[in-house]
Tab-separated table of C-alpha atoms in Angstrom:
chain	number	residue	atom	x	y	z
A	15	MET	CA	8.620	-4.045	26.149
A	16	THR	CA	7.106	-2.059	28.481
A	17	PRO	CA	3.891	-4.222	29.999
A	18	ASP	CA	0.998	-2.263	29.055
A	19	LEU	CA	2.179	-0.253	25.995
A	20	LYS	CA	0.231	-2.024	22.288
A	21	ILE	CA	1.072	-0.522	19.414
A	22	SER	CA	3.327	1.732	18.083
A	23	VAL	CA	3.224	4.200	15.390
A	24	ILE	CA	6.563	5.261	13.264
A	25	LEU	CA	6.317	7.837	10.662
A	26	PRO	CA	9.096	7.821	7.828
A	27	VAL	CA	9.763	12.246	7.788
A	28	TYR	CA	11.218	13.429	4.568
A	29	ASN	CA	10.482	17.172	3.585
A	30	GLY	CA	6.258	17.131	4.298
A	31	MET	CA	5.869	20.082	6.655
A	32	LYS	CA	2.981	20.977	4.103
A	33	TYR	CA	1.032	18.372	5.623
A	34	LEU	CA	3.087	17.136	8.957
A	35	GLU	CA	2.256	19.439	11.697
A	36	LYS	CA	-1.174	18.056	10.805
A	37	SER	CA	-0.544	14.534	10.253
A	38	VAL	CA	1.257	14.678	13.877
A	39	LEU	CA	-0.987	16.572	15.970
A	40	SER	CA	-3.602	13.410	14.861
A	41	VAL	CA	-0.848	10.671	16.603
A	42	ILE	CA	-0.317	12.808	19.141
A	43	ASN	CA	-4.583	13.541	20.158
A	44	GLN	CA	-5.123	10.423	20.524
A	45	ASN	CA	-8.221	9.161	22.929
A	46	ILE	CA	-5.039	6.483	23.908
A	47	PHE	CA	-2.380	7.102	26.592
A	48	HIS	CA	-0.686	3.706	26.657
A	49	TYR	CA	1.203	3.870	23.260
A	50	GLU	CA	5.060	5.097	21.567
A	51	PHE	CA	5.198	7.335	18.789
A	52	ILE	CA	8.979	7.290	16.747
A	53	ILE	CA	9.260	9.452	14.042
A	54	CYS	CA	12.834	9.015	11.267
A	55	ASP	CA	13.315	13.071	10.537
A	56	ASP	CA	15.350	11.158	6.784
A	57	CYS	CA	17.376	14.099	5.659
A	58	SER	CA	15.017	16.927	5.280
A	59	THR	CA	15.555	19.568	3.685
A	60	ASP	CA	12.652	21.887	4.745
A	61	GLU	CA	11.208	23.062	7.738
A	62	SER	CA	10.730	19.566	8.774
A	63	THR	CA	14.004	18.972	10.726
A	64	LYS	CA	12.956	22.053	12.838
A	65	PHE	CA	9.550	20.961	13.319
A	66	LEU	CA	10.300	17.717	15.087
A	67	ARG	CA	12.825	18.941	16.995
A	68	GLU	CA	10.108	21.182	18.894
A	69	ILE	CA	7.671	17.971	18.350
A	70	GLU	CA	10.116	16.076	20.305
A	71	LYS	CA	10.606	18.206	23.368
A	72	LYS	CA	7.493	19.501	23.993
A	73	TYR	CA	6.021	15.931	23.980
A	74	SER	CA	9.299	13.684	25.418
A	75	GLN	CA	7.430	10.973	27.608
A	76	LYS	CA	5.553	10.278	24.348
A	77	VAL	CA	7.317	10.956	21.099
A	78	LYS	CA	11.371	10.170	20.051
A	79	VAL	CA	12.533	11.712	16.899
A	80	ILE	CA	15.536	10.200	15.546
A	81	TYR	CA	17.211	11.597	12.528
A	82	ASN	CA	19.178	9.924	9.206
A	83	ASN	CA	23.002	10.493	9.111
A	84	VAL	CA	21.711	10.122	5.073
A	85	ASN	CA	19.343	10.076	3.415
A	86	LEU	CA	18.123	5.915	3.366
A	87	GLY	CA	14.530	5.998	1.442
A	88	LEU	CA	11.632	5.190	2.607
A	89	PHE	CA	11.991	1.304	3.149
A	90	LYS	CA	14.849	1.816	5.007
A	91	THR	CA	13.656	3.774	7.297
A	92	LEU	CA	9.911	1.871	7.882
A	93	ASN	CA	12.753	-0.781	8.632
A	94	LYS	CA	15.107	1.516	11.446
A	95	LEU	CA	11.913	2.516	12.481
A	96	ILE	CA	10.370	-0.719	12.691
A	97	SER	CA	14.106	-1.843	14.986
A	98	PHE	CA	13.474	1.270	17.677
A	99	THR	CA	9.631	-0.049	18.144
A	100	SER	CA	9.018	-2.415	21.622
A	101	SER	CA	5.113	-2.365	21.142
A	102	PRO	CA	3.342	-5.941	19.973
A	103	LEU	CA	1.782	-4.107	17.556
A	104	ILE	CA	2.777	-1.507	14.983
A	105	HIS	CA	1.307	0.938	13.227
A	106	LEU	CA	2.544	2.446	9.942
A	107	TRP	CA	2.086	6.493	9.423
A	108	ALA	CA	2.286	8.383	6.568
A	109	GLN	CA	3.383	12.395	6.755
A	110	ASP	CA	0.469	13.458	4.440
A	111	ASP	CA	-2.239	11.843	6.730
A	112	ILE	CA	-5.166	12.285	8.801
A	113	MET	CA	-5.469	9.990	12.025
A	114	MET	CA	-8.835	9.811	13.613
A	115	PRO	CA	-9.050	10.384	17.314
A	116	ASP	CA	-9.839	7.184	17.990
A	117	CYS	CA	-8.225	5.405	15.157
A	118	LEU	CA	-5.185	3.042	17.402
A	119	GLU	CA	-7.801	2.708	19.837
A	120	LYS	CA	-10.047	0.808	17.338
A	121	CYS	CA	-6.518	-1.219	15.422
A	122	ILE	CA	-5.828	-2.874	19.753
A	123	ILE	CA	-9.177	-4.039	20.335
A	124	PHE	CA	-9.086	-5.329	16.929
A	125	HIS	CA	-6.232	-7.141	16.738
A	126	ASP	CA	-7.306	-8.566	20.655
A	127	LEU	CA	-10.491	-9.902	19.328
A	128	HIS	CA	-8.195	-11.546	16.022
A	129	ALA	CA	-4.689	-12.561	18.243
A	130	ASP	CA	-3.560	-14.485	15.494
A	131	ILE	CA	-3.301	-12.313	12.487
A	132	THR	CA	-0.432	-11.379	11.082
A	133	MET	CA	-1.262	-7.489	9.600
A	134	SER	CA	-4.670	-5.823	9.358
A	135	TYR	CA	-5.719	-3.155	7.132
A	136	HIS	CA	-8.737	-0.554	7.878
A	137	GLY	CA	-11.271	1.992	5.287
A	138	VAL	CA	-10.341	4.688	5.153
A	139	GLU	CA	-11.351	8.946	4.714
A	140	TYR	CA	-9.948	10.601	0.765
A	141	ILE	CA	-9.067	13.669	1.391
A	142	ASP	CA	-7.547	16.123	-1.104
A	143	GLU	CA	-5.824	19.003	-0.705
A	144	ASN	CA	-7.033	21.421	0.408
A	145	GLY	CA	-8.359	18.537	2.842
A	146	THR	CA	-11.167	18.448	1.171
A	147	VAL	CA	-12.988	14.806	1.652
A	148	LYS	CA	-13.745	13.764	-1.260
A	149	PRO	CA	-17.154	11.068	-0.837
A	150	PHE	CA	-15.765	7.056	-2.354
A	151	GLU	CA	-18.516	4.712	-1.204
A	152	LYS	CA	-17.766	0.988	-2.987
A	153	ILE	CA	-19.888	-2.131	-2.316
A	154	ASP	CA	-17.016	-4.470	-0.444
A	155	GLY	CA	-17.576	-8.168	0.102
A	156	THR	CA	-14.274	-8.778	1.073
A	157	PRO	CA	-14.101	-10.942	4.571
A	158	ILE	CA	-12.867	-9.699	7.857
A	159	ILE	CA	-10.516	-12.307	8.523
A	160	ILE	CA	-9.052	-13.532	4.437
A	161	ASP	CA	-7.000	-15.957	4.208
A	162	THR	CA	-3.325	-16.593	3.131
A	163	ASP	CA	-5.653	-18.624	0.176
A	164	SER	CA	-8.042	-15.721	-0.144
A	165	TYR	CA	-5.848	-12.926	0.390
A	166	ALA	CA	-4.177	-14.950	-2.890
A	167	SER	CA	-7.131	-15.128	-5.415
A	168	MET	CA	-8.483	-11.680	-4.229
A	169	SER	CA	-4.945	-10.635	-4.650
A	170	SER	CA	-4.355	-12.078	-7.908
A	171	LYS	CA	-7.539	-10.029	-9.393
A	172	TRP	CA	-7.258	-6.852	-8.081
A	173	GLY	CA	-3.873	-5.908	-6.733
A	174	CYS	CA	-2.857	-4.982	-3.644
A	175	ILE	CA	-5.859	-5.377	-1.013
A	176	PRO	CA	-5.155	-3.436	1.606
A	177	GLY	CA	-2.952	0.198	-0.713
A	178	ASN	CA	-1.121	2.760	1.815
A	179	ILE	CA	1.153	1.983	4.422
A	180	SER	CA	-0.648	3.988	6.734
A	181	ASN	CA	-4.593	2.152	7.480
A	182	VAL	CA	-1.830	-0.892	8.313
A	183	THR	CA	-1.077	-2.214	11.285
A	184	ILE	CA	1.212	-5.244	11.456
A	185	SER	CA	2.370	-7.709	14.590
A	186	SER	CA	6.074	-6.768	15.264
A	187	VAL	CA	6.365	-10.898	16.229
A	188	HIS	CA	5.804	-11.734	12.643
A	189	ALA	CA	7.390	-8.681	10.438
A	190	TYR	CA	10.512	-10.409	11.615
A	191	ALA	CA	9.948	-13.642	10.932
A	192	VAL	CA	9.671	-12.624	7.378
A	193	GLY	CA	12.426	-9.875	7.393
A	194	LEU	CA	10.371	-6.699	6.948
A	195	PHE	CA	10.060	-5.042	4.020
A	196	ASN	CA	12.399	-5.843	1.321
A	197	ASP	CA	14.145	-2.708	1.122
A	198	GLU	CA	15.836	-2.833	-2.448
A	199	MET	CA	12.670	-2.265	-4.191
A	200	ILE	CA	11.593	1.826	-4.210
A	201	LEU	CA	7.930	1.706	-5.043
A	202	SER	CA	6.488	-2.114	-3.960
A	203	ALA	CA	7.669	-3.014	-0.487
A	204	ASP	CA	4.834	-2.358	0.873
A	205	PHE	CA	2.871	-4.719	-0.802
A	206	ASP	CA	5.422	-6.968	-0.771
A	207	LEU	CA	5.742	-6.898	2.804
A	208	TRP	CA	2.410	-7.338	2.669
A	209	THR	CA	1.999	-10.324	0.888
A	210	LYS	CA	4.841	-11.783	2.288
A	211	LEU	CA	2.813	-11.432	6.332
A	212	ALA	CA	-0.091	-13.208	4.377
A	213	SER	CA	2.089	-15.929	2.954
A	214	LYS	CA	2.451	-17.295	6.533
A	215	GLY	CA	-0.738	-16.283	7.686
A	216	SER	CA	-4.704	-14.850	7.770
A	217	ILE	CA	-4.937	-11.188	8.268
A	218	GLY	CA	-6.868	-8.873	9.312
A	219	ARG	CA	-9.641	-6.582	7.405
A	220	MET	CA	-10.975	-3.481	9.966
A	221	THR	CA	-14.873	-1.933	7.655
A	222	GLU	CA	-14.316	1.492	9.997
A	223	LYS	CA	-13.008	4.358	8.332
A	224	LEU	CA	-10.151	5.593	10.620
A	225	THR	CA	-7.594	7.459	8.587
A	226	PHE	CA	-7.686	11.055	6.431
A	227	LEU	CA	-5.767	9.444	3.404
A	228	ARG	CA	-4.530	12.715	1.314
A	229	LEU	CA	-4.670	12.451	-2.391
A	230	HIS	CA	-1.852	14.871	-3.876
A	231	GLY	CA	0.316	15.239	-7.124
A	232	GLY	CA	3.854	15.509	-4.978
A	233	GLN	CA	2.550	11.122	-5.114
A	234	LEU	CA	6.696	9.350	-5.667
A	235	SER	CA	3.494	6.480	-6.313
A	236	ARG	CA	1.476	9.096	-7.998
A	237	ASN	CA	4.332	10.338	-10.742
A	238	TYR	CA	4.756	9.630	-14.451
A	239	GLY	CA	8.314	8.450	-13.970
A	240	SER	CA	7.581	5.930	-11.905
A	241	ILE	CA	5.484	3.888	-13.599
A	242	ALA	CA	7.642	1.639	-15.454
A	243	LEU	CA	9.642	0.795	-11.893
A	244	ARG	CA	6.298	-0.117	-9.966
A	245	ILE	CA	5.107	-2.245	-12.247
A	246	LYS	CA	8.549	-4.202	-12.886
A	247	GLU	CA	8.579	-4.629	-8.610
A	248	ASP	CA	4.701	-5.907	-8.993
A	249	ILE	CA	5.189	-8.085	-11.400
A	250	PRO	CA	7.945	-10.889	-8.832
A	251	ILE	CA	4.522	-9.729	-6.507
A	252	GLN	CA	2.140	-10.957	-8.715
A	253	LYS	CA	3.741	-14.471	-9.989
A	254	LYS	CA	3.996	-14.928	-6.042
A	255	ILE	CA	0.680	-14.111	-5.298
A	256	SER	CA	-0.750	-16.669	-8.621
A	257	SER	CA	2.001	-19.772	-6.655
A	258	LEU	CA	0.380	-19.374	-3.596
A	259	LEU	CA	-2.512	-20.602	-5.391
A	260	ILE	CA	-0.434	-23.753	-6.720
A	261	LYS	CA	-1.499	-26.454	-4.920
A	262	ASN	CA	-5.395	-25.111	-5.933
A	263	GLU	CA	-5.559	-26.466	-9.797
A	264	ASP	CA	-8.155	-24.050	-9.761
A	265	GLN	CA	-7.689	-21.336	-8.427
A	266	TYR	CA	-4.438	-21.004	-9.685
A	267	ARG	CA	-6.030	-21.556	-13.454
A	268	ILE	CA	-7.723	-18.053	-12.558
A	269	ALA	CA	-5.240	-16.365	-11.525
A	270	ARG	CA	-3.183	-17.398	-14.677
A	271	ARG	CA	-6.352	-16.089	-16.516
A	272	TYR	CA	-6.580	-13.241	-14.930
A	273	TRP	CA	-2.978	-11.987	-14.580
A	274	ARG	CA	-3.039	-12.123	-18.974
A	275	TRP	CA	-6.606	-10.814	-19.782
A	276	LYS	CA	-6.925	-8.285	-16.696
A	277	THR	CA	-3.177	-7.335	-15.198
A	278	GLN	CA	-1.422	-7.746	-18.407
A	279	PRO	CA	-3.753	-5.320	-19.944
A	280	SER	CA	-3.591	-3.056	-17.399
A	281	TYR	CA	0.562	-2.807	-18.080
A	282	PHE	CA	-0.055	-2.100	-21.295
A	283	ASN	CA	-2.750	0.637	-20.981
A	284	ASP	CA	0.087	1.912	-18.844
A	285	LEU	CA	2.859	1.885	-21.396
A	286	LEU	CA	0.209	4.254	-23.672
A	287	PHE	CA	-0.661	6.348	-21.126
A	288	LEU	CA	3.465	6.705	-21.166
A	289	PHE	CA	4.159	8.014	-25.147
A	290	TYR	CA	0.404	9.394	-25.129
A	291	VAL	CA	2.394	12.679	-22.147
A	292	LYS	CA	5.266	12.448	-24.261
A	293	GLU	CA	7.286	10.630	-21.889
A	294	TYR	CA	8.990	7.997	-24.182
A	295	ASN	CA	12.129	7.018	-22.058
A	296	GLU	CA	9.769	5.186	-19.453
A	297	GLY	CA	7.346	4.024	-22.388
A	298	LYS	CA	10.263	2.309	-23.810
A	299	LYS	CA	11.428	0.782	-20.028
A	300	LEU	CA	8.144	-0.585	-19.401
A	301	MET	CA	7.958	-1.903	-23.239
A	302	LEU	CA	10.853	-3.996	-22.842
A	303	LEU	CA	9.948	-4.962	-19.805
A	304	LEU	CA	6.545	-5.771	-21.273
A	305	LYS	CA	7.811	-7.648	-23.789
A	306	SER	CA	10.627	-9.845	-21.407
A	307	GLU	CA	6.511	-11.528	-20.528
A	308	THR	CA	4.564	-12.035	-22.880
A	309	ASN	CA	4.379	-10.849	-26.864
A	310	LEU	CA	3.672	-7.957	-27.668
A	311	PHE	CA	1.386	-8.094	-30.434
A	312	GLY	CA	-0.834	-10.594	-28.034
A	313	LEU	CA	-0.968	-8.669	-25.322
A	314	PHE	CA	-2.542	-5.680	-27.304
A	315	MET	CA	-5.307	-7.872	-29.634
A	316	ARG	CA	-6.180	-8.610	-25.246
A	317	TRP	CA	-5.786	-5.127	-24.183
A	318	SER	CA	-8.453	-3.955	-26.929
A	319	VAL	CA	-11.284	-6.989	-26.523
A	320	VAL	CA	-10.943	-5.262	-22.578
A	321	ARG	CA	-11.340	-2.182	-24.217
A	322	LEU	CA	-14.008	-2.794	-26.121
A	323	LEU	CA	-15.747	-4.593	-23.619
A	324	ARG	CA	-15.469	-1.139	-21.037
A	325	ALA	CA	-16.534	0.518	-23.316
A	326	PHE	CA	-19.479	-1.762	-22.891
A	327	LYS	CA	-19.823	-1.244	-19.658
A	328	LEU	CA	-18.680	-5.134	-19.981
A	329	ASP	CA	-15.694	-6.136	-18.523
A	330	ILE	CA	-16.679	-6.717	-15.710
A	331	LYS	CA	-18.919	-9.144	-16.191
A	332	PHE	CA	-15.755	-10.495	-18.593
A	333	TYR	CA	-13.942	-11.260	-15.650
A	334	GLN	CA	-17.123	-12.867	-13.736
A	335	ILE	CA	-18.067	-16.046	-15.869
A	336	PHE	CA	-15.115	-16.229	-18.474
A	337	LEU	CA	-12.300	-16.280	-16.330
A	338	GLU	CA	-13.562	-17.487	-13.636
A	339	LYS	CA	-15.159	-20.386	-14.983
């Protein structure tokens, strides 16, 4: 490890040319110099490979590009990229997004201040396909340092806290200790890794917005055909999250209530949506999955209650008053 090298940026690329140039240049143009940028092209069939060869030649002292011989998929490629890093911190990156100029500097400072955390995530600005900022503000009372119990409590209620890959920095030591990404997963290995890291120690939340996160219809996680798979992969993660609270009887009971009254009804809502958009095969997969987890009639009744409460804007109050007592 180079003594003054504190952070590595890793970027998996697959047919990302539409947004790739802005994404790559935003990393190259960071306001610090001592970092490495490692990119892996996962057998792209568009102009991405050609562009990356040009970037590698032009910025050879800063950028290293590796090329897969066969398409490995996102999480196998991320694990491969991690194996090439030589820094104590690894900032994950995505081909659609744009990094603000001081992003890496502030991530390093935050981890220097909180040396024991296993990972961190920071705030984002959302942009559309054209790069236009989509204003989104919410009150977030999440603490700066989130211990294991707090992570489990919040995630059991609201799902994946960090959200996306490109606003996350992980400690390489801790990432290796928990086995990196589960590369058998297609969609939820990031949520799984965050949970594994949070189970081993506290994670950090940076309140500053340091990346522009692009929302567009081509993203795999937004496709109808991935809904059932996402839920299938999420369910064991949610169960693991609840199990982290098993020594705290009250918090464990609350987590199980949220599972029955918030998470499962949201899955049922996805089921109805799939049938509404005539994705019948995907809907049947999800119906069988939910049937293996719970009684579908009981789930329908819970979903009906939640929908009625939501119509009167009482669902959040219901969660806070009746599920947490």
